[in-house]
Short mmCIF file of C-alpha atoms and ligand atoms in Angstrom, two decimals:
data_model
loop_
_atom_site.label_atom_id
_atom_site.label_comp_id
_atom_site.label_asym_id
_atom_site.label_seq_id
_atom_site.Cartn_x
_atom_site.Cartn_y
_atom_site.Cartn_z
CA UNK J 9 -8.74 74.86 -4.84
CA UNK J 10 -10.14 74.06 -1.45
CA UNK J 11 -8.67 76.13 1.33
CA UNK J 12 -7.49 74.05 4.25
CA UNK J 13 -9.82 74.63 7.15
CA UNK J 14 -8.40 75.78 10.44
CA UNK J 15 -8.57 73.66 13.59
CA UNK J 16 -11.16 75.42 15.70
CA UNK J 17 -9.26 74.56 18.86
CA UNK J 18 -6.48 76.90 17.82
CA UNK J 19 -8.87 79.74 18.72
CA UNK J 20 -8.98 81.24 22.19
CA UNK J 21 -12.33 81.79 23.87
CA UNK J 22 -12.19 85.48 22.96
CA UNK J 23 -11.46 84.67 19.32
CA UNK J 24 -14.42 82.30 19.23
CA UNK J 25 -16.68 84.95 20.73
CA UNK J 26 -15.43 87.46 18.15
CA UNK J 27 -16.05 84.95 15.37
CA UNK J 28 -19.71 84.62 16.32
CA UNK J 29 -20.19 88.37 16.65
CA UNK J 30 -18.58 88.87 13.22
CA UNK J 31 -21.06 86.32 11.85
CA UNK J 32 -24.07 88.11 13.27
CA UNK J 33 -24.56 85.87 16.30
CA UNK J 34 -24.27 86.43 20.04
CA UNK J 35 -20.86 86.31 21.70
CA UNK J 36 -22.01 83.80 24.33
CA UNK J 37 -22.29 81.26 21.51
CA UNK J 38 -18.49 81.31 21.61
CA UNK J 39 -18.58 80.23 25.26
CA UNK J 40 -20.90 77.35 24.44
CA UNK J 41 -18.69 76.09 21.65
CA UNK J 42 -15.59 76.50 23.80
CA UNK J 43 -17.18 74.35 26.48
CA UNK J 44 -18.06 71.68 23.94
CA UNK J 45 -14.54 71.64 22.61
CA UNK J 46 -12.65 71.53 25.89
CA UNK J 47 -14.69 70.38 28.89
CA UNK J 48 -16.99 68.10 26.94
CA UNK J 49 -14.39 66.95 24.43
CA UNK J 50 -16.73 67.06 21.42
CA UNK J 51 -15.32 65.24 18.40
CA UNK J 52 -17.66 66.77 15.84
CA UNK J 53 -19.84 69.84 15.42
CA UNK J 54 -22.88 67.56 15.34
CA UNK J 55 -22.16 66.62 18.96
CA UNK J 56 -22.94 70.22 19.95
CA UNK J 57 -26.60 69.54 20.47
CA UNK J 58 -27.58 72.87 22.00
CA UNK J 59 -26.59 74.72 18.82
CA UNK J 60 -29.02 75.25 15.96
CA UNK J 61 -28.44 73.10 12.92
CA UNK J 62 -27.53 76.15 10.85
CA UNK J 63 -24.90 77.18 13.38
CA UNK J 64 -23.35 73.75 13.34
CA UNK J 65 -23.29 73.81 9.55
CA UNK J 66 -21.66 77.23 9.58
CA UNK J 67 -18.92 75.95 11.90
CA UNK J 68 -18.49 72.87 9.75
CA UNK J 69 -17.87 74.94 6.65
CA UNK J 70 -15.28 77.11 8.41
CA UNK J 71 -13.39 74.76 10.71
CA UNK J 72 -12.29 71.25 11.50
CA UNK J 73 -11.71 69.56 14.86
CA UNK J 74 -8.40 67.74 14.52
CA UNK J 75 -8.75 65.14 17.19
CA UNK J 76 -6.00 62.62 17.68
CA UNK J 77 -6.98 58.98 17.24
CA UNK J 78 -5.75 56.08 19.31
CA UNK J 79 -4.20 53.92 16.60
CA UNK J 80 -2.97 51.07 18.74
CA UNK J 81 -3.05 50.47 22.44
CA UNK J 82 -0.75 48.00 24.15
CA UNK J 83 -0.96 46.84 27.74
CA UNK J 84 2.13 45.65 29.57
CA UNK J 85 2.32 42.82 32.09
CA UNK J 86 2.77 45.44 34.81
CA UNK J 87 -0.37 47.36 33.81
CA UNK J 88 1.37 50.12 31.88
CA UNK J 89 -0.61 51.17 28.82
CA UNK J 90 1.02 52.63 25.71
CA UNK J 91 -0.98 54.50 23.11
CA UNK J 92 0.22 55.15 19.61
CA UNK J 93 -1.72 58.23 18.56
CA UNK J 94 -2.34 59.20 14.97
CA UNK J 95 -2.34 62.93 14.30
CA UNK J 96 -4.45 64.59 11.60
CA UNK J 97 -1.49 64.72 9.21
CA UNK J 98 -0.75 61.02 9.61
CA UNK J 99 2.22 61.35 11.98
CA UNK J 100 2.28 59.28 15.15
CA UNK J 101 3.23 60.09 18.73
CA UNK J 102 3.17 57.90 21.79
CA UNK J 103 1.96 58.42 25.32
CA UNK J 104 1.94 56.14 28.31
CA UNK J 105 -0.28 55.49 31.32
CA UNK J 106 1.68 54.34 34.35
CA UNK J 107 -0.41 52.95 37.20
CA UNK J 108 0.72 52.48 40.78
CA UNK J 109 -1.38 51.39 43.75
CA UNK J 110 -2.34 54.94 44.63
CA UNK J 111 -2.21 56.89 41.40
CA UNK J 112 -2.01 56.90 37.65
CA UNK J 113 0.49 59.02 35.80
CA UNK J 114 0.30 60.07 32.18
CA UNK J 115 3.59 60.37 30.37
CA UNK J 116 2.94 62.64 27.39
CA UNK J 117 4.83 63.76 24.30
CA UNK J 118 5.48 67.37 23.34
CA UNK J 119 6.98 66.92 19.85
CA UNK J 120 6.93 64.39 17.06
CA UNK J 121 10.50 63.15 17.28
CA UNK J 122 13.07 65.36 19.01
CA UNK J 123 15.64 67.90 17.87
CA UNK J 124 18.10 66.94 20.59
CA UNK J 125 20.62 64.20 20.17
CA UNK J 126 20.93 62.25 23.43
CA UNK J 127 22.79 59.13 22.36
CA UNK J 128 20.93 56.83 24.72
CA UNK J 129 17.40 57.83 23.69
CA UNK J 130 15.39 56.13 20.94
CA UNK J 131 13.31 59.24 20.23
CA UNK J 132 16.45 61.21 19.31
CA UNK J 133 16.94 58.93 16.32
CA UNK J 134 13.69 60.09 14.80
CA UNK J 135 14.87 63.71 14.52
CA UNK J 136 12.33 66.40 15.10
CA UNK J 137 9.40 66.32 12.69
CA UNK J 138 7.19 68.94 14.22
CA UNK J 139 5.91 70.49 17.41
CA UNK J 140 2.63 69.25 18.82
CA UNK J 141 -0.25 71.71 19.00
CA UNK J 142 -1.73 72.49 22.43
CA UNK J 143 -4.85 70.48 21.57
CA UNK J 144 -2.73 67.49 20.54
CA UNK J 145 -1.02 67.51 23.91
CA UNK J 146 -4.34 67.97 25.68
CA UNK J 147 -5.91 65.08 23.76
CA UNK J 148 -3.17 62.69 24.93
CA UNK J 149 -4.07 63.57 28.51
CA UNK J 150 -7.80 63.12 27.88
CA UNK J 151 -7.20 59.72 26.26
CA UNK J 152 -5.19 58.55 29.26
CA UNK J 153 -7.69 59.97 31.73
CA UNK J 154 -10.36 57.91 29.98
CA UNK J 155 -8.22 54.76 30.08
CA UNK J 156 -7.38 55.35 33.74
CA UNK J 157 -11.09 55.45 34.60
CA UNK J 158 -11.79 52.42 32.45
CA UNK J 159 -8.99 50.17 33.70
CA UNK J 160 -8.23 51.51 37.17
CA UNK J 161 -11.52 53.10 38.23
CA UNK J 162 -10.09 56.48 39.05
CA UNK J 163 -9.16 59.56 37.07
CA UNK J 164 -5.65 60.44 36.08
CA UNK J 165 -3.74 61.86 39.03
CA UNK J 166 -0.41 63.10 37.62
CA UNK J 167 1.20 64.12 34.35
CA UNK J 168 4.85 64.05 33.37
CA UNK J 169 6.18 65.58 30.16
CA UNK J 170 8.65 62.76 29.67
CA UNK J 171 7.38 61.30 26.44
CA UNK J 172 8.76 62.16 23.02
CA UNK J 173 10.34 65.56 22.47
CA UNK J 174 11.85 68.40 24.44
CA UNK J 175 9.00 70.37 26.04
CA UNK J 176 11.00 73.58 26.39
CA UNK J 177 11.68 73.60 22.63
CA UNK J 178 7.90 73.75 22.13
CA UNK J 179 7.44 76.24 24.90
CA UNK J 180 4.30 78.14 23.95
CA UNK J 181 2.26 75.10 22.99
CA UNK J 182 3.25 73.19 26.11
CA UNK J 183 2.32 76.19 28.25
CA UNK J 184 -1.05 76.53 26.51
CA UNK J 185 -1.77 72.82 26.96
CA UNK J 186 -0.94 73.02 30.67
CA UNK J 187 -3.14 76.09 31.00
CA UNK J 188 -6.02 74.06 29.58
CA UNK J 189 -5.25 70.98 31.68
CA UNK J 190 -5.23 73.05 34.87
CA UNK J 191 -8.14 75.37 34.06
CA UNK J 192 -11.65 74.69 35.27
CA UNK J 193 -12.79 74.65 31.65
CA UNK J 194 -10.42 71.78 30.98
CA UNK J 195 -9.44 69.08 33.45
CA UNK J 196 -9.05 71.33 36.48
CA UNK J 197 -5.93 69.48 37.55
CA UNK J 198 -3.61 71.06 40.12
CA UNK J 199 -0.33 72.22 38.54
CA UNK J 200 1.50 70.59 41.46
CA UNK J 201 0.62 67.26 39.89
CA UNK J 202 2.35 68.14 36.65
CA UNK J 203 6.07 67.79 36.02
CA UNK J 204 7.89 69.12 32.96
CA UNK J 205 11.13 67.33 32.24
CA UNK J 206 13.84 69.09 30.27
CA UNK J 207 17.22 68.06 29.04
CA UNK J 208 18.34 71.39 30.49
CA UNK J 209 18.11 74.52 28.37
CA UNK J 210 19.19 77.35 30.69
CA UNK J 211 17.49 80.22 28.87
CA UNK J 212 14.15 78.44 28.84
CA UNK J 213 14.42 77.40 32.49
CA UNK J 214 14.78 81.06 33.34
CA UNK J 215 11.78 81.86 31.19
CA UNK J 216 9.72 79.31 33.11
CA UNK J 217 10.73 81.03 36.33
CA UNK J 218 9.85 84.45 34.90
CA UNK J 219 6.48 83.13 33.78
CA UNK J 220 5.85 82.14 37.38
CA UNK J 221 4.75 78.61 36.54
CA UNK J 222 3.33 76.43 39.31
CA UNK J 223 4.22 73.00 37.97
CA UNK J 224 7.32 71.02 38.89
CA UNK J 225 10.59 70.90 37.03
CA UNK J 226 12.79 67.90 36.30
CA UNK J 227 16.18 68.09 34.61
CA UNK J 228 17.76 65.15 32.82
CA UNK J 229 21.25 65.53 34.17
CA UNK J 230 22.95 62.14 33.73
CA UNK J 231 26.33 63.66 34.48
CA UNK J 232 27.60 66.63 36.48
CA UNK J 233 30.85 66.66 34.52
CA UNK J 234 30.79 68.73 31.32
CA UNK J 235 32.95 66.42 29.18
CA UNK J 236 30.93 63.33 30.00
CA UNK J 237 27.62 65.10 29.59
CA UNK J 238 28.66 66.46 26.19
CA UNK J 239 29.65 62.98 25.09
CA UNK J 240 26.29 61.40 25.90
CA UNK J 241 24.13 64.47 25.23
CA UNK J 242 26.07 66.26 22.48
CA UNK J 243 23.78 69.33 22.33
CA UNK J 244 24.80 70.10 25.92
CA UNK J 245 28.24 71.18 24.73
CA UNK J 246 26.50 74.50 24.03
CA UNK J 247 24.97 74.64 27.49
CA UNK J 248 27.73 74.10 30.06
CA UNK J 249 26.78 72.96 33.54
CA UNK J 250 27.76 76.36 34.94
CA UNK J 251 24.95 77.96 32.89
CA UNK J 252 22.52 75.19 33.84
CA UNK J 253 23.40 75.72 37.48
CA UNK J 254 22.84 79.45 37.22
CA UNK J 255 19.45 78.97 35.58
CA UNK J 256 18.40 76.49 38.26
CA UNK J 257 19.45 78.86 41.03
CA UNK J 258 17.33 81.50 39.32
CA UNK J 259 14.42 79.04 39.08
CA UNK J 260 14.62 78.21 42.77
CA UNK J 261 14.96 81.83 43.88
CA UNK J 262 11.80 82.70 41.98
CA UNK J 263 9.63 79.60 42.50
CA UNK J 264 10.91 78.04 45.72
CA UNK J 265 10.22 74.72 44.04
CA UNK J 266 12.73 71.88 44.36
CA UNK J 267 14.26 70.51 41.17
CA UNK J 268 14.28 66.78 40.37
CA UNK J 269 17.35 65.46 38.61
CA UNK J 270 16.94 62.44 36.37
CA UNK J 271 20.04 60.33 36.26
CA UNK J 272 20.99 57.00 34.71
CA UNK J 273 24.17 55.23 35.81
CA UNK J 274 25.92 53.54 32.89
CA UNK J 275 28.77 51.08 32.89
CA UNK J 276 32.08 52.72 31.95
CA UNK J 277 30.50 56.15 31.53
CA UNK J 278 29.51 57.61 34.89
CA UNK J 279 29.94 54.67 37.26
CA UNK J 280 33.03 56.07 38.99
CA UNK J 281 33.61 57.96 42.22
CA UNK J 282 34.56 61.14 40.41
CA UNK J 283 31.08 61.21 38.82
CA UNK J 284 29.43 60.54 42.17
CA UNK J 285 31.37 63.37 43.80
CA UNK J 286 30.51 65.74 40.95
CA UNK J 287 26.79 65.01 41.32
CA UNK J 288 26.92 65.38 45.09
CA UNK J 289 28.58 68.77 44.62
CA UNK J 290 26.04 69.82 41.98
CA UNK J 291 23.19 68.87 44.30
CA UNK J 292 24.38 71.38 46.87
CA UNK J 293 23.63 74.35 44.63
CA UNK J 294 19.85 74.13 44.58
CA UNK J 295 17.40 72.18 46.80
CA UNK J 296 16.70 69.04 44.85
CA UNK J 297 15.79 65.36 44.69
CA UNK J 298 17.45 62.74 42.53
CA UNK J 299 15.74 59.98 40.59
CA UNK J 300 18.10 57.22 39.56
CA UNK J 301 16.41 55.78 36.48
CA UNK J 302 17.03 52.27 35.31
CA UNK J 303 18.47 52.22 31.80
CA UNK J 304 16.18 50.91 29.10
CA UNK J 305 18.26 49.41 26.33
CA UNK J 306 17.59 50.66 22.82
CA UNK J 307 19.42 48.03 20.76
CA UNK J 308 22.76 49.66 21.27
CA UNK J 309 25.85 48.14 22.80
CA UNK J 310 27.36 51.45 23.87
CA UNK J 311 25.11 51.92 26.87
CA UNK J 312 24.64 49.38 29.61
CA UNK J 313 23.16 49.68 33.06
CA UNK J 314 25.93 49.94 35.66
CA UNK J 315 26.30 47.52 38.54
CA UNK J 316 24.28 47.75 41.72
CA UNK J 317 27.43 48.77 43.59
CA UNK J 318 27.80 51.79 41.33
CA UNK J 319 24.20 52.83 41.98
CA UNK J 320 24.73 52.30 45.70
CA UNK J 321 27.74 54.61 45.64
CA UNK J 322 25.46 57.37 44.30
CA UNK J 323 22.82 56.65 46.93
CA UNK J 324 25.41 56.76 49.69
CA UNK J 325 26.97 60.01 48.43
CA UNK J 326 23.62 61.76 48.05
CA UNK J 327 22.25 60.58 51.36
CA UNK J 328 25.37 61.83 53.10
CA UNK J 329 24.30 65.39 52.23
CA UNK J 330 20.61 64.74 52.95
CA UNK J 331 19.38 64.66 49.34
CA UNK J 332 16.35 62.43 48.80
CA UNK J 333 17.19 59.83 46.19
CA UNK J 334 14.83 57.35 44.62
CA UNK J 335 15.62 54.42 42.41
CA UNK J 336 13.03 54.24 39.65
CA UNK J 337 12.33 50.85 38.26
CA UNK J 338 11.32 50.78 34.61
CA UNK J 339 7.72 50.28 33.72
CA UNK J 340 6.28 48.87 30.54
CA UNK J 341 9.59 47.61 29.16
CA UNK J 342 7.98 44.63 27.44
CA UNK J 343 5.99 46.97 25.20
CA UNK J 344 8.78 49.55 24.66
CA UNK J 345 6.92 52.07 26.79
CA UNK J 346 9.75 52.91 29.17
CA UNK J 347 11.76 56.15 29.25
CA UNK J 348 13.66 56.72 26.05
CA UNK J 349 12.00 53.86 24.20
CA UNK J 350 9.24 55.81 22.47
CA UNK J 351 10.04 55.66 18.82
CA UNK J 352 7.01 54.66 16.80
CA UNK J 353 8.02 51.12 16.05
CA UNK J 354 4.61 50.56 14.49
CA UNK J 355 4.44 53.72 12.42
N1 LIG P 18 13.38 65.79 26.55
C1 LIG P 18 12.96 65.69 27.92
C2 LIG P 18 11.83 64.70 28.15
C3 LIG P 18 11.89 63.36 27.46
S1 LIG P 18 12.99 62.11 28.05
C4 LIG P 18 14.13 65.37 28.81
O1 LIG P 18 15.21 65.16 28.29
O2 LIG P 18 13.97 65.42 30.02
C5 LIG P 18 12.39 61.56 29.59
C6 LIG P 18 13.51 60.97 30.45
O3 LIG P 18 13.94 59.69 29.98
C7 LIG P 18 14.75 61.84 30.49
O4 LIG P 18 15.23 61.95 31.81
C8 LIG P 18 15.72 61.05 29.63
O5 LIG P 18 17.03 61.37 29.88
C9 LIG P 18 15.35 59.64 29.99
N2 LIG P 18 15.80 58.63 29.02
C10 LIG P 18 15.97 58.77 27.70
N3 LIG P 18 16.37 57.60 27.15
C11 LIG P 18 16.44 56.70 28.15
C12 LIG P 18 16.75 55.31 28.20
N4 LIG P 18 17.07 54.64 27.12
N5 LIG P 18 16.69 54.71 29.42
C13 LIG P 18 16.34 55.39 30.52
N6 LIG P 18 16.02 56.70 30.53
C14 LIG P 18 16.07 57.35 29.35
#
């Protein structure tokens, strides 16, 4: 029986160095291979032209490089690009490039499917199939960086973890991917240009703060009233807003970094003054900004975008206490690339 070969990118630089020493070679060979794998993005051992043929063959017989493949790429009328990416085991995840005049943002996935159950999100219907490996997250970023250069003539400027999955439920792999994205051996991107979006898992938010991360944090709030939040995001029944608040206060004390709240206003759900007042109150606890996201329908009658008046009531309430609030128009709707629409329709 053939033993399944390990993905070489699961090895740290030290482990690679040790591997070469254990095989009678010099440890610096590990550095060379590491550079090929990460900064140069080699897809095969044969690409590693400064290694002897025998060394390449030895790597080949011990490891694989499980690169993701761009299966299909769709371009929206507004310039948004959606990639369906095939993983080595045949599963598919999606990631999105969102261009504006001054920057391009990559929206990346952290899991195949999602274990949470937000009723308004298409990804939730897929259930969670598995966590993405650090290299699989990194590859999404590299693919978008390449597309950004190709179509918009500049490298990727920002990354948001707002694709498929809950990043804080794949904590270690997301952290490793970000380490690589920000390190000089990877993309060398500033962590300030990266935002991790969570549905709000208090324990993990505290862990982020303890780990002294330098990237930004967004929380998908959608309601500051427990009963309503539990109705639309059932998992949150286990994480009351009081706990979320406490974890965010902890986050801010440690990081001094403002939190962004993501919020959709739906007809008949949170389009009343009581909901506005609750959000305004919640926003006083921790320095924050609010992004009012346009709802992207997912073939479901239950959720509908609220009226403009309802949105304006939120804007008015938040501005009255000096909170910066932005209304985010959807991008890439025509190709199902907008928030909450990633669901592998092609797969
Ligand atoms: N699990 C993470 C990241 C993925 S969702 C999180 O919950 O933050 C990215 C954002 O899209 C979240 O704010 C989410 O609430 C929002 N979203 C999900 N479905 C949506 C939809 N149909 N329309 C608009 N926004 C949606």
